[in-house]
């Protein structure tokens, strides 16, 4: 049997999956496997998004709020750079004005 991830499973593994699927209330083994793969992909994408947000926080000025940092991280890479540059320039101007 090939799942969406092209993993080959032997008969013993298939019977175990069928038992687990039945115990968890799924109608078919395939439905259960789809749900497992979906959950794995969701966690993978959540992890990747967290990495992007963390990297954006490292290069953004500290005076930005958390919501602004997260919004900046979700923009496209080209726009993210220009937005970061704008924020850095804004920060430099305020520092010069304070001096």
mmCIF file of N, CA and C in Angstrom:
data_model
loop_
_atom_site.group_PDB
_atom_site.id
_atom_site.type_symbol
_atom_site.label_atom_id
_atom_site.label_comp_id
_atom_site.label_asym_id
_atom_site.label_seq_id
_atom_site.Cartn_x
_atom_site.Cartn_y
_atom_site.Cartn_z
ATOM 1 N N UNK A 1 0.852 -1.189 0.000
ATOM 2 C CA UNK A 1 0.000 0.000 0.000
ATOM 3 C C UNK A 1 0.885 1.235 0.000
ATOM 4 N N UNK A 2 0.574 2.207 -0.807
ATOM 5 C CA UNK A 2 1.288 3.478 -0.814
ATOM 6 C C UNK A 2 0.384 4.554 -0.231
ATOM 7 N N UNK A 3 0.906 5.285 0.732
ATOM 8 C CA UNK A 3 0.154 6.415 1.274
ATOM 9 C C UNK A 3 0.533 7.651 0.484
ATOM 10 N N UNK A 4 0.044 8.804 0.932
ATOM 11 C CA UNK A 4 0.375 10.046 0.232
ATOM 12 C C UNK A 4 1.876 10.325 0.266
ATOM 13 N N UNK A 5 2.560 9.809 1.256
ATOM 14 C CA UNK A 5 4.000 10.031 1.368
ATOM 15 C C UNK A 5 4.802 8.925 0.698
ATOM 16 N N UNK A 6 4.153 8.064 -0.041
ATOM 17 C CA UNK A 6 4.785 6.958 -0.755
ATOM 18 C C UNK A 6 5.577 6.046 0.179
ATOM 19 N N UNK A 7 4.989 5.744 1.307
ATOM 20 C CA UNK A 7 5.625 4.839 2.261
ATOM 21 C C UNK A 7 5.023 3.457 2.068
ATOM 22 N N UNK A 8 5.871 2.488 1.900
ATOM 23 C CA UNK A 8 5.369 1.116 1.757
ATOM 24 C C UNK A 8 5.242 0.483 3.135
ATOM 25 N N UNK A 9 4.127 -0.178 3.334
ATOM 26 C CA UNK A 9 3.863 -0.786 4.629
ATOM 27 C C UNK A 9 3.627 -2.279 4.439
ATOM 28 N N UNK A 10 4.162 -3.053 5.354
ATOM 29 C CA UNK A 10 3.937 -4.490 5.267
ATOM 30 C C UNK A 10 2.574 -4.842 5.871
ATOM 31 N N UNK A 11 2.175 -6.080 5.740
ATOM 32 C CA UNK A 11 0.844 -6.509 6.172
ATOM 33 C C UNK A 11 0.647 -6.357 7.678
ATOM 34 N N UNK A 12 1.689 -6.628 8.452
ATOM 35 C CA UNK A 12 1.569 -6.502 9.909
ATOM 36 C C UNK A 12 1.286 -5.043 10.297
ATOM 37 N N UNK A 13 2.007 -4.144 9.672
ATOM 38 C CA UNK A 13 1.806 -2.722 9.935
ATOM 39 C C UNK A 13 0.402 -2.289 9.501
ATOM 40 N N UNK A 14 -0.043 -2.783 8.360
ATOM 41 C CA UNK A 14 -1.384 -2.451 7.875
ATOM 42 C C UNK A 14 -2.464 -2.918 8.845
ATOM 43 N N UNK A 15 -2.281 -4.119 9.390
ATOM 44 C CA UNK A 15 -3.289 -4.619 10.322
ATOM 45 C C UNK A 15 -3.292 -3.786 11.607
ATOM 46 N N UNK A 16 -2.121 -3.340 12.054
ATOM 47 C CA UNK A 16 -2.056 -2.483 13.245
ATOM 48 C C UNK A 16 -2.754 -1.148 12.982
ATOM 49 N N UNK A 17 -2.488 -0.576 11.815
ATOM 50 C CA UNK A 17 -3.113 0.699 11.452
ATOM 51 C C UNK A 17 -4.626 0.536 11.362
ATOM 52 N N UNK A 18 -5.081 -0.579 10.812
ATOM 53 C CA UNK A 18 -6.521 -0.826 10.695
ATOM 54 C C UNK A 18 -7.171 -0.899 12.076
ATOM 55 N N UNK A 19 -6.503 -1.549 13.021
ATOM 56 C CA UNK A 19 -7.041 -1.663 14.380
ATOM 57 C C UNK A 19 -7.111 -0.279 15.039
ATOM 58 N N UNK A 20 -6.031 0.497 14.905
ATOM 59 C CA UNK A 20 -6.010 1.841 15.499
ATOM 60 C C UNK A 20 -7.096 2.712 14.876
ATOM 61 N N UNK A 21 -7.232 2.641 13.553
ATOM 62 C CA UNK A 21 -8.249 3.437 12.859
ATOM 63 C C UNK A 21 -9.649 3.072 13.348
ATOM 64 N N UNK A 22 -9.894 1.773 13.502
ATOM 65 C CA UNK A 22 -11.203 1.316 13.965
ATOM 66 C C UNK A 22 -11.458 1.785 15.400
ATOM 67 N N UNK A 23 -10.434 1.688 16.255
ATOM 68 C CA UNK A 23 -10.581 2.109 17.650
ATOM 69 C C UNK A 23 -10.820 3.614 17.778
ATOM 70 N N UNK A 24 -10.268 4.384 16.857
ATOM 71 C CA UNK A 24 -10.427 5.843 16.915
ATOM 72 C C UNK A 24 -11.670 6.320 16.176
ATOM 73 N N UNK A 25 -12.434 5.394 15.612
ATOM 74 C CA UNK A 25 -13.714 5.742 15.016
ATOM 75 C C UNK A 25 -13.678 6.144 13.554
ATOM 76 N N UNK A 26 -12.592 5.859 12.862
ATOM 77 C CA UNK A 26 -12.532 6.172 11.429
ATOM 78 C C UNK A 26 -13.217 5.066 10.645
ATOM 79 N N UNK A 27 -13.870 5.437 9.551
ATOM 80 C CA UNK A 27 -14.581 4.453 8.744
ATOM 81 C C UNK A 27 -13.620 3.570 7.962
ATOM 82 N N UNK A 28 -12.547 4.168 7.438
ATOM 83 C CA UNK A 28 -11.579 3.389 6.661
ATOM 84 C C UNK A 28 -10.170 3.674 7.154
ATOM 85 N N UNK A 29 -9.280 2.749 6.861
ATOM 86 C CA UNK A 29 -7.866 2.931 7.190
ATOM 87 C C UNK A 29 -7.295 4.103 6.408
ATOM 88 N N UNK A 30 -7.721 4.248 5.168
ATOM 89 C CA UNK A 30 -7.215 5.329 4.320
ATOM 90 C C UNK A 30 -7.587 6.703 4.892
ATOM 91 N N UNK A 31 -8.793 6.813 5.412
ATOM 92 C CA UNK A 31 -9.232 8.072 6.030
ATOM 93 C C UNK A 31 -8.342 8.411 7.234
ATOM 94 N N UNK A 32 -8.036 7.397 8.036
ATOM 95 C CA UNK A 32 -7.159 7.591 9.194
ATOM 96 C C UNK A 32 -5.762 8.022 8.754
ATOM 97 N N UNK A 33 -5.224 7.377 7.723
ATOM 98 C CA UNK A 33 -3.881 7.711 7.239
ATOM 99 C C UNK A 33 -3.845 9.140 6.695
ATOM 100 N N UNK A 34 -4.884 9.555 6.004
ATOM 101 C CA UNK A 34 -4.949 10.946 5.510
ATOM 102 C C UNK A 34 -4.892 11.935 6.666
ATOM 103 N N UNK A 35 -5.610 11.638 7.736
ATOM 104 C CA UNK A 35 -5.625 12.518 8.902
ATOM 105 C C UNK A 35 -4.242 12.579 9.559
ATOM 106 N N UNK A 36 -3.577 11.445 9.648
ATOM 107 C CA UNK A 36 -2.228 11.413 10.228
ATOM 108 C C UNK A 36 -1.267 12.256 9.392
ATOM 109 N N UNK A 37 -1.320 12.092 8.087
ATOM 110 C CA UNK A 37 -0.448 12.859 7.193
ATOM 111 C C UNK A 37 -0.780 14.345 7.286
ATOM 112 N N UNK A 38 -2.055 14.683 7.344
ATOM 113 C CA UNK A 38 -2.457 16.093 7.448
ATOM 114 C C UNK A 38 -1.918 16.724 8.732
ATOM 115 N N UNK A 39 -2.005 15.993 9.839
ATOM 116 C CA UNK A 39 -1.498 16.514 11.109
ATOM 117 C C UNK A 39 0.015 16.702 11.057
ATOM 118 N N UNK A 40 0.718 15.752 10.434
ATOM 119 C CA UNK A 40 2.172 15.883 10.297
ATOM 120 C C UNK A 40 2.531 17.101 9.462
ATOM 121 N N UNK A 41 1.812 17.313 8.371
ATOM 122 C CA UNK A 41 2.097 18.458 7.508
ATOM 123 C C UNK A 41 1.758 19.767 8.225
ATOM 124 N N UNK A 42 0.655 19.782 8.975
ATOM 125 C CA UNK A 42 0.298 20.984 9.732
ATOM 126 C C UNK A 42 1.399 21.352 10.717
ATOM 127 N N UNK A 43 1.911 20.358 11.443
ATOM 128 C CA UNK A 43 2.966 20.650 12.416
ATOM 129 C C UNK A 43 4.244 21.100 11.714
ATOM 130 N N UNK A 44 4.529 20.517 10.538
ATOM 131 C CA UNK A 44 5.711 20.933 9.771
ATOM 132 C C UNK A 44 5.586 22.395 9.352
ATOM 133 N N UNK A 45 4.433 22.776 8.807
ATOM 134 C CA UNK A 45 4.249 24.160 8.361
ATOM 135 C C UNK A 45 4.225 25.134 9.530
ATOM 136 N N UNK A 46 3.656 24.713 10.665
ATOM 137 C CA UNK A 46 3.680 25.573 11.845
ATOM 138 C C UNK A 46 5.115 25.822 12.296
ATOM 139 N N UNK A 47 5.949 24.783 12.273
ATOM 140 C CA UNK A 47 7.355 24.916 12.649
ATOM 141 C C UNK A 47 8.082 25.850 11.701
ATOM 142 N N UNK A 48 7.840 25.691 10.393
ATOM 143 C CA UNK A 48 8.488 26.562 9.409
ATOM 144 C C UNK A 48 8.057 28.016 9.601
ATOM 145 N N UNK A 49 6.782 28.243 9.874
ATOM 146 C CA UNK A 49 6.291 29.601 10.097
ATOM 147 C C UNK A 49 6.931 30.204 11.346
ATOM 148 N N UNK A 50 7.081 29.388 12.399
ATOM 149 C CA UNK A 50 7.743 29.872 13.608
ATOM 150 C C UNK A 50 9.189 30.268 13.328
ATOM 151 N N UNK A 51 9.880 29.502 12.470
ATOM 152 C CA UNK A 51 11.264 29.839 12.105
ATOM 153 C C UNK A 51 11.318 31.171 11.368
ATOM 154 N N UNK A 52 10.384 31.389 10.448
ATOM 155 C CA UNK A 52 10.349 32.647 9.687
ATOM 156 C C UNK A 52 10.100 33.823 10.628
ATOM 157 N N UNK A 53 9.154 33.662 11.530
ATOM 158 C CA UNK A 53 8.840 34.740 12.466
ATOM 159 C C UNK A 53 10.033 35.017 13.373
ATOM 160 N N UNK A 54 10.693 33.958 13.841
ATOM 161 C CA UNK A 54 11.859 34.140 14.706
ATOM 162 C C UNK A 54 12.988 34.858 13.973
ATOM 163 N N UNK A 55 13.213 34.514 12.712
ATOM 164 C CA UNK A 55 14.286 35.179 11.967
ATOM 165 C C UNK A 55 13.941 36.640 11.721
ATOM 166 N N UNK A 56 12.677 36.951 11.516
ATOM 167 C CA UNK A 56 12.278 38.347 11.323
ATOM 168 C C UNK A 56 12.455 39.139 12.613
ATOM 169 N N UNK A 57 12.216 38.511 13.738
ATOM 170 C CA UNK A 57 12.386 39.206 15.017
ATOM 171 C C UNK A 57 13.847 39.569 15.258
ATOM 172 N N UNK A 58 14.754 38.735 14.780
ATOM 173 C CA UNK A 58 16.179 38.991 15.002
ATOM 174 C C UNK A 58 16.649 40.242 14.281
ATOM 175 N N UNK A 59 16.094 40.536 13.115
ATOM 176 C CA UNK A 59 16.581 41.657 12.319
ATOM 177 C C UNK A 59 15.695 42.897 12.409
ATOM 178 N N UNK A 60 14.607 42.824 13.147
ATOM 179 C CA UNK A 60 13.734 43.997 13.247
ATOM 180 C C UNK A 60 14.095 44.792 14.495
ATOM 181 N N UNK A 61 13.860 46.082 14.476
ATOM 182 C CA UNK A 61 14.155 46.917 15.645
ATOM 183 C C UNK A 61 13.310 46.507 16.848
ATOM 184 N N UNK A 62 13.819 46.783 18.019
ATOM 185 C CA UNK A 62 13.123 46.368 19.235
ATOM 186 C C UNK A 62 11.868 47.186 19.517
ATOM 187 N N UNK A 63 11.778 48.391 18.947
ATOM 188 C CA UNK A 63 10.621 49.233 19.254
ATOM 189 C C UNK A 63 9.355 48.781 18.545
ATOM 190 N N UNK A 64 9.454 47.786 17.662
ATOM 191 C CA UNK A 64 8.257 47.273 16.993
ATOM 192 C C UNK A 64 7.492 46.364 17.948
ATOM 193 N N UNK A 65 6.177 46.392 17.840
ATOM 194 C CA UNK A 65 5.364 45.519 18.680
ATOM 195 C C UNK A 65 5.401 44.098 18.118
ATOM 196 N N UNK A 66 4.959 43.157 18.917
ATOM 197 C CA UNK A 66 4.945 41.759 18.493
ATOM 198 C C UNK A 66 4.069 41.567 17.262
ATOM 199 N N UNK A 67 2.918 42.225 17.226
ATOM 200 C CA UNK A 67 2.018 42.093 16.072
ATOM 201 C C UNK A 67 2.677 42.632 14.809
ATOM 202 N N UNK A 68 3.405 43.747 14.938
ATOM 203 C CA UNK A 68 4.100 44.312 13.774
ATOM 204 C C UNK A 68 5.191 43.372 13.278
ATOM 205 N N UNK A 69 5.905 42.755 14.215
ATOM 206 C CA UNK A 69 6.963 41.810 13.823
ATOM 207 C C UNK A 69 6.388 40.600 13.101
ATOM 208 N N UNK A 70 5.287 40.075 13.641
ATOM 209 C CA UNK A 70 4.659 38.911 13.012
ATOM 210 C C UNK A 70 4.126 39.256 11.630
ATOM 211 N N UNK A 71 3.522 40.423 11.490
ATOM 212 C CA UNK A 71 3.008 40.846 10.186
ATOM 213 C C UNK A 71 4.153 41.024 9.201
ATOM 214 N N UNK A 72 5.264 41.558 9.680
ATOM 215 C CA UNK A 72 6.429 41.758 8.831
ATOM 216 C C UNK A 72 6.992 40.415 8.367
ATOM 217 N N UNK A 73 6.965 39.423 9.249
ATOM 218 C CA UNK A 73 7.502 38.109 8.903
ATOM 219 C C UNK A 73 6.652 37.405 7.856
ATOM 220 N N UNK A 74 5.368 37.720 7.801
ATOM 221 C CA UNK A 74 4.481 37.041 6.865
ATOM 222 C C UNK A 74 4.476 37.675 5.475
ATOM 223 N N UNK A 75 5.115 38.836 5.333
ATOM 224 C CA UNK A 75 5.177 39.470 4.019
ATOM 225 C C UNK A 75 6.147 38.711 3.129
ATOM 226 N N UNK A 76 6.097 39.010 1.839
ATOM 227 C CA UNK A 76 7.017 38.357 0.910
ATOM 228 C C UNK A 76 8.446 38.798 1.221
ATOM 229 N N UNK A 77 9.465 37.987 0.870
ATOM 230 C CA UNK A 77 10.855 38.314 1.213
ATOM 231 C C UNK A 77 11.303 39.685 0.698
ATOM 232 N N UNK A 78 10.929 40.043 -0.512
ATOM 233 C CA UNK A 78 11.365 41.330 -1.067
ATOM 234 C C UNK A 78 10.736 42.486 -0.276
ATOM 235 N N UNK A 79 9.441 42.385 -0.007
ATOM 236 C CA UNK A 79 8.760 43.441 0.758
ATOM 237 C C UNK A 79 9.249 43.458 2.189
ATOM 238 N N UNK A 80 9.596 42.287 2.726
ATOM 239 C CA UNK A 80 10.071 42.228 4.102
ATOM 240 C C UNK A 80 11.355 43.039 4.243
ATOM 241 N N UNK A 81 12.246 42.921 3.276
ATOM 242 C CA UNK A 81 13.499 43.658 3.334
ATOM 243 C C UNK A 81 13.256 45.157 3.281
ATOM 244 N N UNK A 82 12.385 45.593 2.403
ATOM 245 C CA UNK A 82 12.143 47.031 2.307
ATOM 246 C C UNK A 82 11.454 47.541 3.566
ATOM 247 N N UNK A 83 10.545 46.766 4.121
ATOM 248 C CA UNK A 83 9.862 47.189 5.342
ATOM 249 C C UNK A 83 10.849 47.260 6.506
ATOM 250 N N UNK A 84 11.749 46.295 6.584
ATOM 251 C CA UNK A 84 12.766 46.297 7.637
ATOM 252 C C UNK A 84 13.679 47.502 7.464
ATOM 253 N N UNK A 85 14.078 47.763 6.228
ATOM 254 C CA UNK A 85 14.934 48.921 5.971
ATOM 255 C C UNK A 85 14.235 50.213 6.386
ATOM 256 N N UNK A 86 12.956 50.323 6.090
ATOM 257 C CA UNK A 86 12.202 51.517 6.477
ATOM 258 C C UNK A 86 12.188 51.683 7.994
ATOM 259 N N UNK A 87 11.952 50.570 8.700
ATOM 260 C CA UNK A 87 11.916 50.634 10.160
ATOM 261 C C UNK A 87 13.284 51.006 10.722
ATOM 262 N N UNK A 88 14.341 50.452 10.139
ATOM 263 C CA UNK A 88 15.689 50.787 10.597
ATOM 264 C C UNK A 88 15.986 52.264 10.353
ATOM 265 N N UNK A 89 15.604 52.771 9.193
ATOM 266 C CA UNK A 89 15.813 54.189 8.897
ATOM 267 C C UNK A 89 15.024 55.068 9.863
ATOM 268 N N UNK A 90 13.802 54.649 10.163
ATOM 269 C CA UNK A 90 12.980 55.396 11.115
ATOM 270 C C UNK A 90 13.673 55.451 12.476
ATOM 271 N N UNK A 91 14.217 54.302 12.882
ATOM 272 C CA UNK A 91 14.926 54.228 14.159
ATOM 273 C C UNK A 91 16.166 55.106 14.164
ATOM 274 N N UNK A 92 16.912 55.143 13.058
ATOM 275 C CA UNK A 92 18.113 55.974 12.968
ATOM 276 C C UNK A 92 17.747 57.449 13.036
ATOM 277 N N UNK A 93 16.663 57.843 12.371
ATOM 278 C CA UNK A 93 16.241 59.249 12.386
ATOM 279 C C UNK A 93 15.861 59.688 13.794
ATOM 280 N N UNK A 94 15.152 58.828 14.526
ATOM 281 C CA UNK A 94 14.748 59.203 15.884
ATOM 282 C C UNK A 94 15.957 59.274 16.805
ATOM 283 N N UNK A 95 16.958 58.406 16.592
ATOM 284 C CA UNK A 95 18.173 58.456 17.408
ATOM 285 C C UNK A 95 18.942 59.744 17.142
ATOM 286 N N UNK A 96 19.033 60.145 15.861
ATOM 287 C CA UNK A 96 19.727 61.391 15.517
ATOM 288 C C UNK A 96 18.996 62.589 16.107
ATOM 289 N N UNK A 97 17.675 62.552 16.082
ATOM 290 C CA UNK A 97 16.889 63.660 16.620
ATOM 291 C C UNK A 97 17.065 63.779 18.129
ATOM 292 N N UNK A 98 17.242 62.653 18.803
ATOM 293 C CA UNK A 98 17.422 62.668 20.259
ATOM 294 C C UNK A 98 18.776 63.255 20.642
ATOM 295 N N UNK A 99 19.766 63.104 19.771
ATOM 296 C CA UNK A 99 21.117 63.612 20.075
ATOM 297 C C UNK A 99 21.099 65.067 19.995
#
